[in-house]
Tab-separated table of C-alpha atoms and ligand atoms in Angstrom:
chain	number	residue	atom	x	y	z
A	27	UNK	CA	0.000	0.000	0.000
A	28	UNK	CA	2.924	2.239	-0.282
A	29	UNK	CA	4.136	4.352	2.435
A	30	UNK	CA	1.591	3.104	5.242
A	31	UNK	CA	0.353	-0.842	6.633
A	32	UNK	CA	-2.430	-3.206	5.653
A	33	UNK	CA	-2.460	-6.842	6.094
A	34	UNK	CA	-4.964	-9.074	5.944
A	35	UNK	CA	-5.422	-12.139	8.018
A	36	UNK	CA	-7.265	-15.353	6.543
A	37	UNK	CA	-7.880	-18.050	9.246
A	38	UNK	CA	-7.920	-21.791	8.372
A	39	UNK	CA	-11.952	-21.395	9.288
A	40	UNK	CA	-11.516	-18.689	6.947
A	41	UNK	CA	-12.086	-15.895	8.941
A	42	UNK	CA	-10.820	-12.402	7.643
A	43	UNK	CA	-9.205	-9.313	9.404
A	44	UNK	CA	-8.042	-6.309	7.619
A	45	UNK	CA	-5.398	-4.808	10.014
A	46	UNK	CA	-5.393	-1.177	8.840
A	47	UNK	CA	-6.073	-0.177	5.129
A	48	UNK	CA	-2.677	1.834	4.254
A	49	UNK	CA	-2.708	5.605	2.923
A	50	UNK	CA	-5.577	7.649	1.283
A	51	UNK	CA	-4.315	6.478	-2.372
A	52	UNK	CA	-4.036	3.030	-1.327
A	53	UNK	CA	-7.814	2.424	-1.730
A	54	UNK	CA	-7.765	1.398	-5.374
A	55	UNK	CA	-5.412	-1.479	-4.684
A	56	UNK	CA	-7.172	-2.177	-1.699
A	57	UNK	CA	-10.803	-2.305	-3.708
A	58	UNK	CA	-8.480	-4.666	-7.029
A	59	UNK	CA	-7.271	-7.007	-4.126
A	60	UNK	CA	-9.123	-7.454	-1.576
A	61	UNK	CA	-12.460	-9.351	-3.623
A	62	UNK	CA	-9.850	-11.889	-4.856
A	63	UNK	CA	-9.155	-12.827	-1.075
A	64	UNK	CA	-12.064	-12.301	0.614
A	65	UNK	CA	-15.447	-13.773	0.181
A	66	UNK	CA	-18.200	-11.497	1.445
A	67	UNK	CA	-17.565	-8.865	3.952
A	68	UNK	CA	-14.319	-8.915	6.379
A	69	UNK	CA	-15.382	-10.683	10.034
A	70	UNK	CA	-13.189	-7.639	11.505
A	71	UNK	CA	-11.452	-4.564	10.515
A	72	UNK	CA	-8.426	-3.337	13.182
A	73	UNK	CA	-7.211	0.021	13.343
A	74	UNK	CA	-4.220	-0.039	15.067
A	75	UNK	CA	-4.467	3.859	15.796
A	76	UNK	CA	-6.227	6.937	13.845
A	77	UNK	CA	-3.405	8.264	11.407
A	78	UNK	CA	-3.865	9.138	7.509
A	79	UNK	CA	-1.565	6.045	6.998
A	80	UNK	CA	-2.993	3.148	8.332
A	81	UNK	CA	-6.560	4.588	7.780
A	82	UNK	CA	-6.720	6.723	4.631
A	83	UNK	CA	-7.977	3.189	2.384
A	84	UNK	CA	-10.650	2.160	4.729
A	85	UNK	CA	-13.428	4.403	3.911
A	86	UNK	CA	-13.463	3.039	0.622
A	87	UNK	CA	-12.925	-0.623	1.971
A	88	UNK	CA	-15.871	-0.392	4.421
A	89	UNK	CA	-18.252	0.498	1.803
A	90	UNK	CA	-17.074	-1.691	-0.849
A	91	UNK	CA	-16.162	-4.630	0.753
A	92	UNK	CA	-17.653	-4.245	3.986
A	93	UNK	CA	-16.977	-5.515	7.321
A	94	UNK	CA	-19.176	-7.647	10.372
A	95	UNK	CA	-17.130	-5.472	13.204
A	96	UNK	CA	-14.624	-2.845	13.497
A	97	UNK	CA	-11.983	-2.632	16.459
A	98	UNK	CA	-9.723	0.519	17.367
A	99	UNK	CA	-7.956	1.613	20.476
A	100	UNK	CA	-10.643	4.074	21.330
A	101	UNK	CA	-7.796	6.943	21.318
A	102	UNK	CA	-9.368	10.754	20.877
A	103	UNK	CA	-7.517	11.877	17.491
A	104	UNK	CA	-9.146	15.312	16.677
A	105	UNK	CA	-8.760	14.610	12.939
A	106	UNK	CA	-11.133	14.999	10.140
A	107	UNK	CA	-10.483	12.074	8.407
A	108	UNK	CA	-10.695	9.534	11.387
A	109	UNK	CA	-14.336	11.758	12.619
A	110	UNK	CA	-15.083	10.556	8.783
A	111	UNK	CA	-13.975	7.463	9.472
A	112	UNK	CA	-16.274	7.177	12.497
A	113	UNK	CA	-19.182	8.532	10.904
A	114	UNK	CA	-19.170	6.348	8.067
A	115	UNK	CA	-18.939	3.439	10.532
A	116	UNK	CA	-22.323	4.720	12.203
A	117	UNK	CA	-23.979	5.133	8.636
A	118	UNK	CA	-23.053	1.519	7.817
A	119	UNK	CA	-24.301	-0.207	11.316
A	120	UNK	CA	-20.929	-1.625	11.740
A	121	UNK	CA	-20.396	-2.321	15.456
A	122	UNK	CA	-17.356	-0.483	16.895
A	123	UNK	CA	-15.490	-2.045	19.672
A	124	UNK	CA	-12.528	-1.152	21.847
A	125	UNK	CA	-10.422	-3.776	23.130
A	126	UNK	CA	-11.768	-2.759	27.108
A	127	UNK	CA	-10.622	-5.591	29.871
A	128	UNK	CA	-12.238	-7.014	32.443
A	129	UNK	CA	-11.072	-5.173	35.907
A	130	UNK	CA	-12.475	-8.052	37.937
A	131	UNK	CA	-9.476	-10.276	35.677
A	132	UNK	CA	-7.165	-7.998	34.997
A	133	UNK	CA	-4.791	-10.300	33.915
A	134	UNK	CA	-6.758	-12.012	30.813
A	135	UNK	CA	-6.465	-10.303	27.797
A	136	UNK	CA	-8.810	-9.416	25.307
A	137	UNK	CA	-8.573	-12.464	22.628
A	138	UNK	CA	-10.848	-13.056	19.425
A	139	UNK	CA	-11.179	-16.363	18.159
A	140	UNK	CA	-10.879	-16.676	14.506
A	141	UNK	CA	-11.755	-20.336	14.429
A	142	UNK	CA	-9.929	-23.985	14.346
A	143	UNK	CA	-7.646	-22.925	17.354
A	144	UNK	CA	-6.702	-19.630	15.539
A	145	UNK	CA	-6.664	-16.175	17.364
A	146	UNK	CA	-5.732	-12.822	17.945
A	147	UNK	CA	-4.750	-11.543	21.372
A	148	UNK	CA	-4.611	-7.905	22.145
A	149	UNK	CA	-1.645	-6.569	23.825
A	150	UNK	CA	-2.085	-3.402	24.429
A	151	UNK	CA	-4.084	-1.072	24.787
A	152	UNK	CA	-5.647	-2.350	28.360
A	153	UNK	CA	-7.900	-0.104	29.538
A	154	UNK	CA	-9.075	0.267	32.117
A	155	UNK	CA	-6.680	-1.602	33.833
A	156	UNK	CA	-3.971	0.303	32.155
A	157	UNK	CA	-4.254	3.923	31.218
A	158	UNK	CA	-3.119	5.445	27.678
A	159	UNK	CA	0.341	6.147	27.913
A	160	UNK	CA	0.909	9.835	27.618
A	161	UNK	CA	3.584	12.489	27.234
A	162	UNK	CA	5.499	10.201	24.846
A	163	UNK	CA	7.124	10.963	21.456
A	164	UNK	CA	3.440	9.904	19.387
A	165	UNK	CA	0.928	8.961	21.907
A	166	UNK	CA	-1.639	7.926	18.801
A	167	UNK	CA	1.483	5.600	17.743
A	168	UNK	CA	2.088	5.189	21.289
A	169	UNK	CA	-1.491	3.656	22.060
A	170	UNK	CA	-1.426	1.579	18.620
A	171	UNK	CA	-3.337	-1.931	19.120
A	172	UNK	CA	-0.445	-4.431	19.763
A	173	UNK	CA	-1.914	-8.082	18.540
A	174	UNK	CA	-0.368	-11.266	18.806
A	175	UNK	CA	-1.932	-13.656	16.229
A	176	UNK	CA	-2.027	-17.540	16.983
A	177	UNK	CA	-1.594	-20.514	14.831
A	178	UNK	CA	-0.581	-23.229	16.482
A	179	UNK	CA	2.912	-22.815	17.342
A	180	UNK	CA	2.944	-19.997	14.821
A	181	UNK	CA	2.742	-16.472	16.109
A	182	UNK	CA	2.317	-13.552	14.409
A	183	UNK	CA	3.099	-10.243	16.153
A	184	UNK	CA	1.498	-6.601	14.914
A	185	UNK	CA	2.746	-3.699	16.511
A	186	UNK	CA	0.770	-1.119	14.443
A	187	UNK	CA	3.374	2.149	14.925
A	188	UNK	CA	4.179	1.127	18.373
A	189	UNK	CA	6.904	3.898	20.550
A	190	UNK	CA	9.411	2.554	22.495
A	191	UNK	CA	7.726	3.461	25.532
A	192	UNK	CA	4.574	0.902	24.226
A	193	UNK	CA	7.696	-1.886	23.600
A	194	UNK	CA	9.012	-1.064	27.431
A	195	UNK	CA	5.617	-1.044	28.916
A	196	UNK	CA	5.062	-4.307	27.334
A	197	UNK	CA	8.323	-5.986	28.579
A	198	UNK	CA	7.348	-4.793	32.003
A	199	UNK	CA	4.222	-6.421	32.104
A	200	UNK	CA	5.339	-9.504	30.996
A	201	UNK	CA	3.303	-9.750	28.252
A	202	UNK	CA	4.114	-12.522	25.606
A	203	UNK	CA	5.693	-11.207	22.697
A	204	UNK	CA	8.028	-13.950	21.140
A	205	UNK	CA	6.989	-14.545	17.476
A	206	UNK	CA	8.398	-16.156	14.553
A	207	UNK	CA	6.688	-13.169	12.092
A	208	UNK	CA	6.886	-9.293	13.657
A	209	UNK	CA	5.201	-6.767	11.697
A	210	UNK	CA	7.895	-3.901	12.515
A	211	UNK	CA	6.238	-1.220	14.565
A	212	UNK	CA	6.288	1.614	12.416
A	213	UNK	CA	7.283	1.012	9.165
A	214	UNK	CA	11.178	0.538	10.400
A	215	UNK	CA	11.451	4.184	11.549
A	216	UNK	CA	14.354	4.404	14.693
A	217	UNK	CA	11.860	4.619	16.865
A	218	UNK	CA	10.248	1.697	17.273
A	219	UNK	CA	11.834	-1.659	17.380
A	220	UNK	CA	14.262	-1.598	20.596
A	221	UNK	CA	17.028	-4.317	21.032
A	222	UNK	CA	15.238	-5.377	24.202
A	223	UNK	CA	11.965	-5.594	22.794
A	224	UNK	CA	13.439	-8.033	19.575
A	225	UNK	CA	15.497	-10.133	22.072
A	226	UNK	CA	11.936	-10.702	23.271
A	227	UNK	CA	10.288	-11.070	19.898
A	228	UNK	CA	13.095	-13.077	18.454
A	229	UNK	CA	11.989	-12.963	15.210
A	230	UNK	CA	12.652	-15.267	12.533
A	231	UNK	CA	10.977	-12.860	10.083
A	232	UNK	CA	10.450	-9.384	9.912
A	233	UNK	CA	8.267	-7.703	7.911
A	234	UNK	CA	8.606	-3.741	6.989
A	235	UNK	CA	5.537	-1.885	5.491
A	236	UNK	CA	6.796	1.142	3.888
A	237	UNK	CA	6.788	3.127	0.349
A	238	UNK	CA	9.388	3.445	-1.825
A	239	UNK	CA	11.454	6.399	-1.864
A	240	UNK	CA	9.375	7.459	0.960
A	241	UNK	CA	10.007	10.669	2.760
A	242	UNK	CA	10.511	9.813	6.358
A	243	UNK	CA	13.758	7.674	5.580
A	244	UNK	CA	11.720	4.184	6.843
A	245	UNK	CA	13.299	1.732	7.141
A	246	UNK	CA	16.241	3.259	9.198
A	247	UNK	CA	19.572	1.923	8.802
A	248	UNK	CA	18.932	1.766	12.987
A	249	UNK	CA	16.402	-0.776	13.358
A	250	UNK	CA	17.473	-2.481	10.015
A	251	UNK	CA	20.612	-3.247	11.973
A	252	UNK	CA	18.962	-3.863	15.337
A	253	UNK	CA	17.065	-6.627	13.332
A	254	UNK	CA	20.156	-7.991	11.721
A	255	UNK	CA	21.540	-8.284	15.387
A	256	UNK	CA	18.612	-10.515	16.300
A	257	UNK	CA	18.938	-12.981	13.106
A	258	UNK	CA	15.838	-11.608	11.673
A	259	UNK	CA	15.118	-11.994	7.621
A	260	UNK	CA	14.396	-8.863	6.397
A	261	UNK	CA	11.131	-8.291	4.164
A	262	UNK	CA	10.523	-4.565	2.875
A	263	UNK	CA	7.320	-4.338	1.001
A	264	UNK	CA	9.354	-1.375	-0.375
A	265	UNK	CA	11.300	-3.328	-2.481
A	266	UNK	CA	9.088	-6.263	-2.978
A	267	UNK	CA	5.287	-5.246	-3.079
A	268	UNK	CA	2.881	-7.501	-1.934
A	269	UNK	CA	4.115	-10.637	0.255
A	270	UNK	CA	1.990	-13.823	1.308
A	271	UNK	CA	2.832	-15.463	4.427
A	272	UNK	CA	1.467	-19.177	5.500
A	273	UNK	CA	1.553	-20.768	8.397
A	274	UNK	CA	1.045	-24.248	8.812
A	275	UNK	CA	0.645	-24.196	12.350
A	276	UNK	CA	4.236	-24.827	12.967
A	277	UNK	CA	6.389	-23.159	10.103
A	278	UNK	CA	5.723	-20.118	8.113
A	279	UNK	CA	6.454	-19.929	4.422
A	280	UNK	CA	7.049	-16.648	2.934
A	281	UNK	CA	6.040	-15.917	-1.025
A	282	UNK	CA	6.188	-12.757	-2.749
A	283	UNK	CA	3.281	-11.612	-4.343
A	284	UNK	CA	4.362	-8.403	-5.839
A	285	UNK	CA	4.880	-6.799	-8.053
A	286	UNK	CA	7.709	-4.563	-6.812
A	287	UNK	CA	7.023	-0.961	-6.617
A	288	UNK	CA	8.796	1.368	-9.720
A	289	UNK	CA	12.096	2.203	-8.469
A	290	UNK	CA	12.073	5.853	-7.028
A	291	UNK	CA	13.999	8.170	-9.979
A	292	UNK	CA	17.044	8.726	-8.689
A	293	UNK	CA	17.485	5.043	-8.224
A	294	UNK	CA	17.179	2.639	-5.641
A	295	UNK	CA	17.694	-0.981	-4.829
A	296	UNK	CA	17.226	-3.180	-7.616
A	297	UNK	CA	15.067	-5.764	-7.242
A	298	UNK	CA	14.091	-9.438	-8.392
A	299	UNK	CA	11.190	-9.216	-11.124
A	300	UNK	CA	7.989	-10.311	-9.472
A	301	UNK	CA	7.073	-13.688	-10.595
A	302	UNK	CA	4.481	-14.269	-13.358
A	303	UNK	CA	0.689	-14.790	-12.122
A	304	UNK	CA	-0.051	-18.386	-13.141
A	305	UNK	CA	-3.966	-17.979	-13.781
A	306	UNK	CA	-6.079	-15.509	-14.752
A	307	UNK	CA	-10.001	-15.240	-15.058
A	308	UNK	CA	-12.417	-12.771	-16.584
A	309	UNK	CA	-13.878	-10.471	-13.567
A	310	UNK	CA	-16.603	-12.095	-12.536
A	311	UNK	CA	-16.656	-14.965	-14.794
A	312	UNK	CA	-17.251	-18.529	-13.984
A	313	UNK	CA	-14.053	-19.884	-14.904
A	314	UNK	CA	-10.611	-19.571	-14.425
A	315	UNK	CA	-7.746	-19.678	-17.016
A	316	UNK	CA	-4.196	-20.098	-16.778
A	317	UNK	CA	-2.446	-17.049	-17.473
A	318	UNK	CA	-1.028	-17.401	-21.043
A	319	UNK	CA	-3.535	-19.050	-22.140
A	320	UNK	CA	-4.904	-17.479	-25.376
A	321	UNK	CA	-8.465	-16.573	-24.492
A	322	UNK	CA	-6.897	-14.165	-21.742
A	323	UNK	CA	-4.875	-12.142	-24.790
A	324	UNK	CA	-8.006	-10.378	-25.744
A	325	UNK	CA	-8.519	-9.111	-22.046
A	326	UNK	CA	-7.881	-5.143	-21.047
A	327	UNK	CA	-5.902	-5.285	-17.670
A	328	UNK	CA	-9.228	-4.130	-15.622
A	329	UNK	CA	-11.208	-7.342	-17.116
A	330	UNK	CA	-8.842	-9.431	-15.711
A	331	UNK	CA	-8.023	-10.544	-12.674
A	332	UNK	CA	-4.686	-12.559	-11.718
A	333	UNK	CA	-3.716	-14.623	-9.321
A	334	UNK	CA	-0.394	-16.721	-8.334
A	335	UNK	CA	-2.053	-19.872	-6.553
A	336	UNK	CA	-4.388	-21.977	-8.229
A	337	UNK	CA	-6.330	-22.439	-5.459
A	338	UNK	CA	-7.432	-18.816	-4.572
A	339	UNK	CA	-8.164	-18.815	-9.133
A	340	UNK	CA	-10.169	-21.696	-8.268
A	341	UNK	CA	-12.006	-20.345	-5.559
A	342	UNK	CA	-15.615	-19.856	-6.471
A	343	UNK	CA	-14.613	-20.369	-10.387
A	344	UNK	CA	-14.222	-23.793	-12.195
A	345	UNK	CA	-11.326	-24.588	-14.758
A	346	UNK	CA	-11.699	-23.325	-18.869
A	347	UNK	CA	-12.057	-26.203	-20.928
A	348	UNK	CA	-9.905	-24.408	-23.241
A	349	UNK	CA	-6.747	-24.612	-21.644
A	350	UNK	CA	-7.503	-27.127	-18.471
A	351	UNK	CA	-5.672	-24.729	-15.348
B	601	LIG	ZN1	2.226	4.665	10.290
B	602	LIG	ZN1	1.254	6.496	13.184
């Protein structure tokens, strides 16, 4: 989605959760992509916290995918485009939700099953037990939902654009961070991603949502090297677009999905050509081709639709007779 984060989560029950919906411009990709992965509306959106960047494609989203519920850390943000955001929420019945604990157990954390032993705990925020943290660098980063996803042995950390002070808060309360996949907290800025915090995480993989040539200098040399130092593998969306991550339950493969953004003029880091889709179908056709095959030819790009796994062509589409995917 460029300079900002969006990832969604499919559950083996096939549950979906959008966590965030990048930048404003991000909503066209967002509208292309998300139909190919998602049957009927999302079971949850998360906004990690209310900026521009992680909630600029989800007006958009919301009314043209929908969603069953919608979860945010409840954290005032006097901006225009998140009152919007709420707004539209109310005009479209969908349920917001904070993720509030229960005072009488302070100790259990908010946790939504996604099905078949799946599920997302929430970290932080914990109100009322806990209070927002204030007076830090970003308190709207500061206060970004923290989520640990489970699968199995697989875990799955999001940190939204989580401040060191939200990394040492969590370390002091114990709370259980390790995770083979971290979303980086804030797109790989200096700020987030503190050598105590990813001796914690130990992640195996690390994944950095952030635009190319993007203004802010993210990802840092800083916590590129602090994630070196842990033995993490380094994944920049950046460089590499789109990436698909899939957990069996006790490994995660990685796949890029791509394509890689244009290099930034002035150059960049060349990259590795995405690979080719292998099927393609006719948007909203019956039936799925593969990708060279010579009935897709005659196609304009916004007919068709692509995909790199047979199963997700497949999905709700049967094979052309013409060229048997
Ligand atoms: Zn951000
Ligand atoms: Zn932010």
């Amino acid at each position: 989605v460029g300079q900002g984060d969006a990832a969604l989560i499919r559950s083996p029950a096939g549950r979906t959760v959008l966590v965030d919906g990048g930048p404003p411009q991000a909503d066209d990709l967002l509208l292309r992509r998300l139909p190919a992965l998602v049957q009927g509306p999302l079971d949850l959106v998360v906004l990690t916290h209310p900026h521009l960047d992680h909630l600029g494609g989800l007006p958009r989203v919301l009314q043209g995918v929908g969603a069953r519920r919608f979860l945010d850390p409840g954290f005032e943000q006097p901006s225009e485009s998140y009152r919007d955001l709420l707004a539209l929420l109310a005009r479209l019945k969908i349920p917001l939700r904070q993720p509030t604990l229960d005072p009488a157990r302070p100790g259990q954390p908010v946790t939504i099953g996604l099905g078949e032993g799946a599920s997302l705990t929430v970290l932080w925020p914990r109100r009322p037990v806990e209070p927002f943290l204030a007076n830090t660098r970003s308190d709207a980063n500061a206060n970004s939902v923290v989520m640990r996803l489970t699968h199995g042995n697989v875990h799955v950390l999001f940190t939204g654009d989580a401040e060191p002070d939200t990394e040492e808060r969590l370390l002091e309360l114990g709370a259980p961070l390790r995770a083979q996949v971290l979303k980086v907290g804030h797109h790989g800025s200096r700020w987030a991603s503190s050598a105590p915090f990813l001796a914690q995480v130990r992640p195996e993989v690390a994944v950095i949502s952030a635009g190319r040539g993007n203004d802010y200098g993210h990802p840092t040399p800083e916590a590129l090297e602090r994630l070196r130092a842990v033995g993490a593998r380094v994944l920049r969306t950046d460089l590499a677009g789109e990436l698909r991550l899939e957990s069996d339950g006790t490994r995660v493969r990685v796949e890029p999905v791509g394509p890689a953004p244009p290099a930034a003029p002035g150059g960049g880091t060349p990259q590795a050509p995405a690979p080719a889709p292998g099927y393609t179908a006719y948007r909203g056709g019956p039936v799925f081709h593969r990708a060279d095959c010579r009935a897709a030819a005659k196609w304009t790009p916004a007919q068709r639709e692509d995909f790199s796994r047979r199963e997700d062509a497949a999905r709700g589409r049967r094979p052309a007779k013409d060229c048997d995917p």
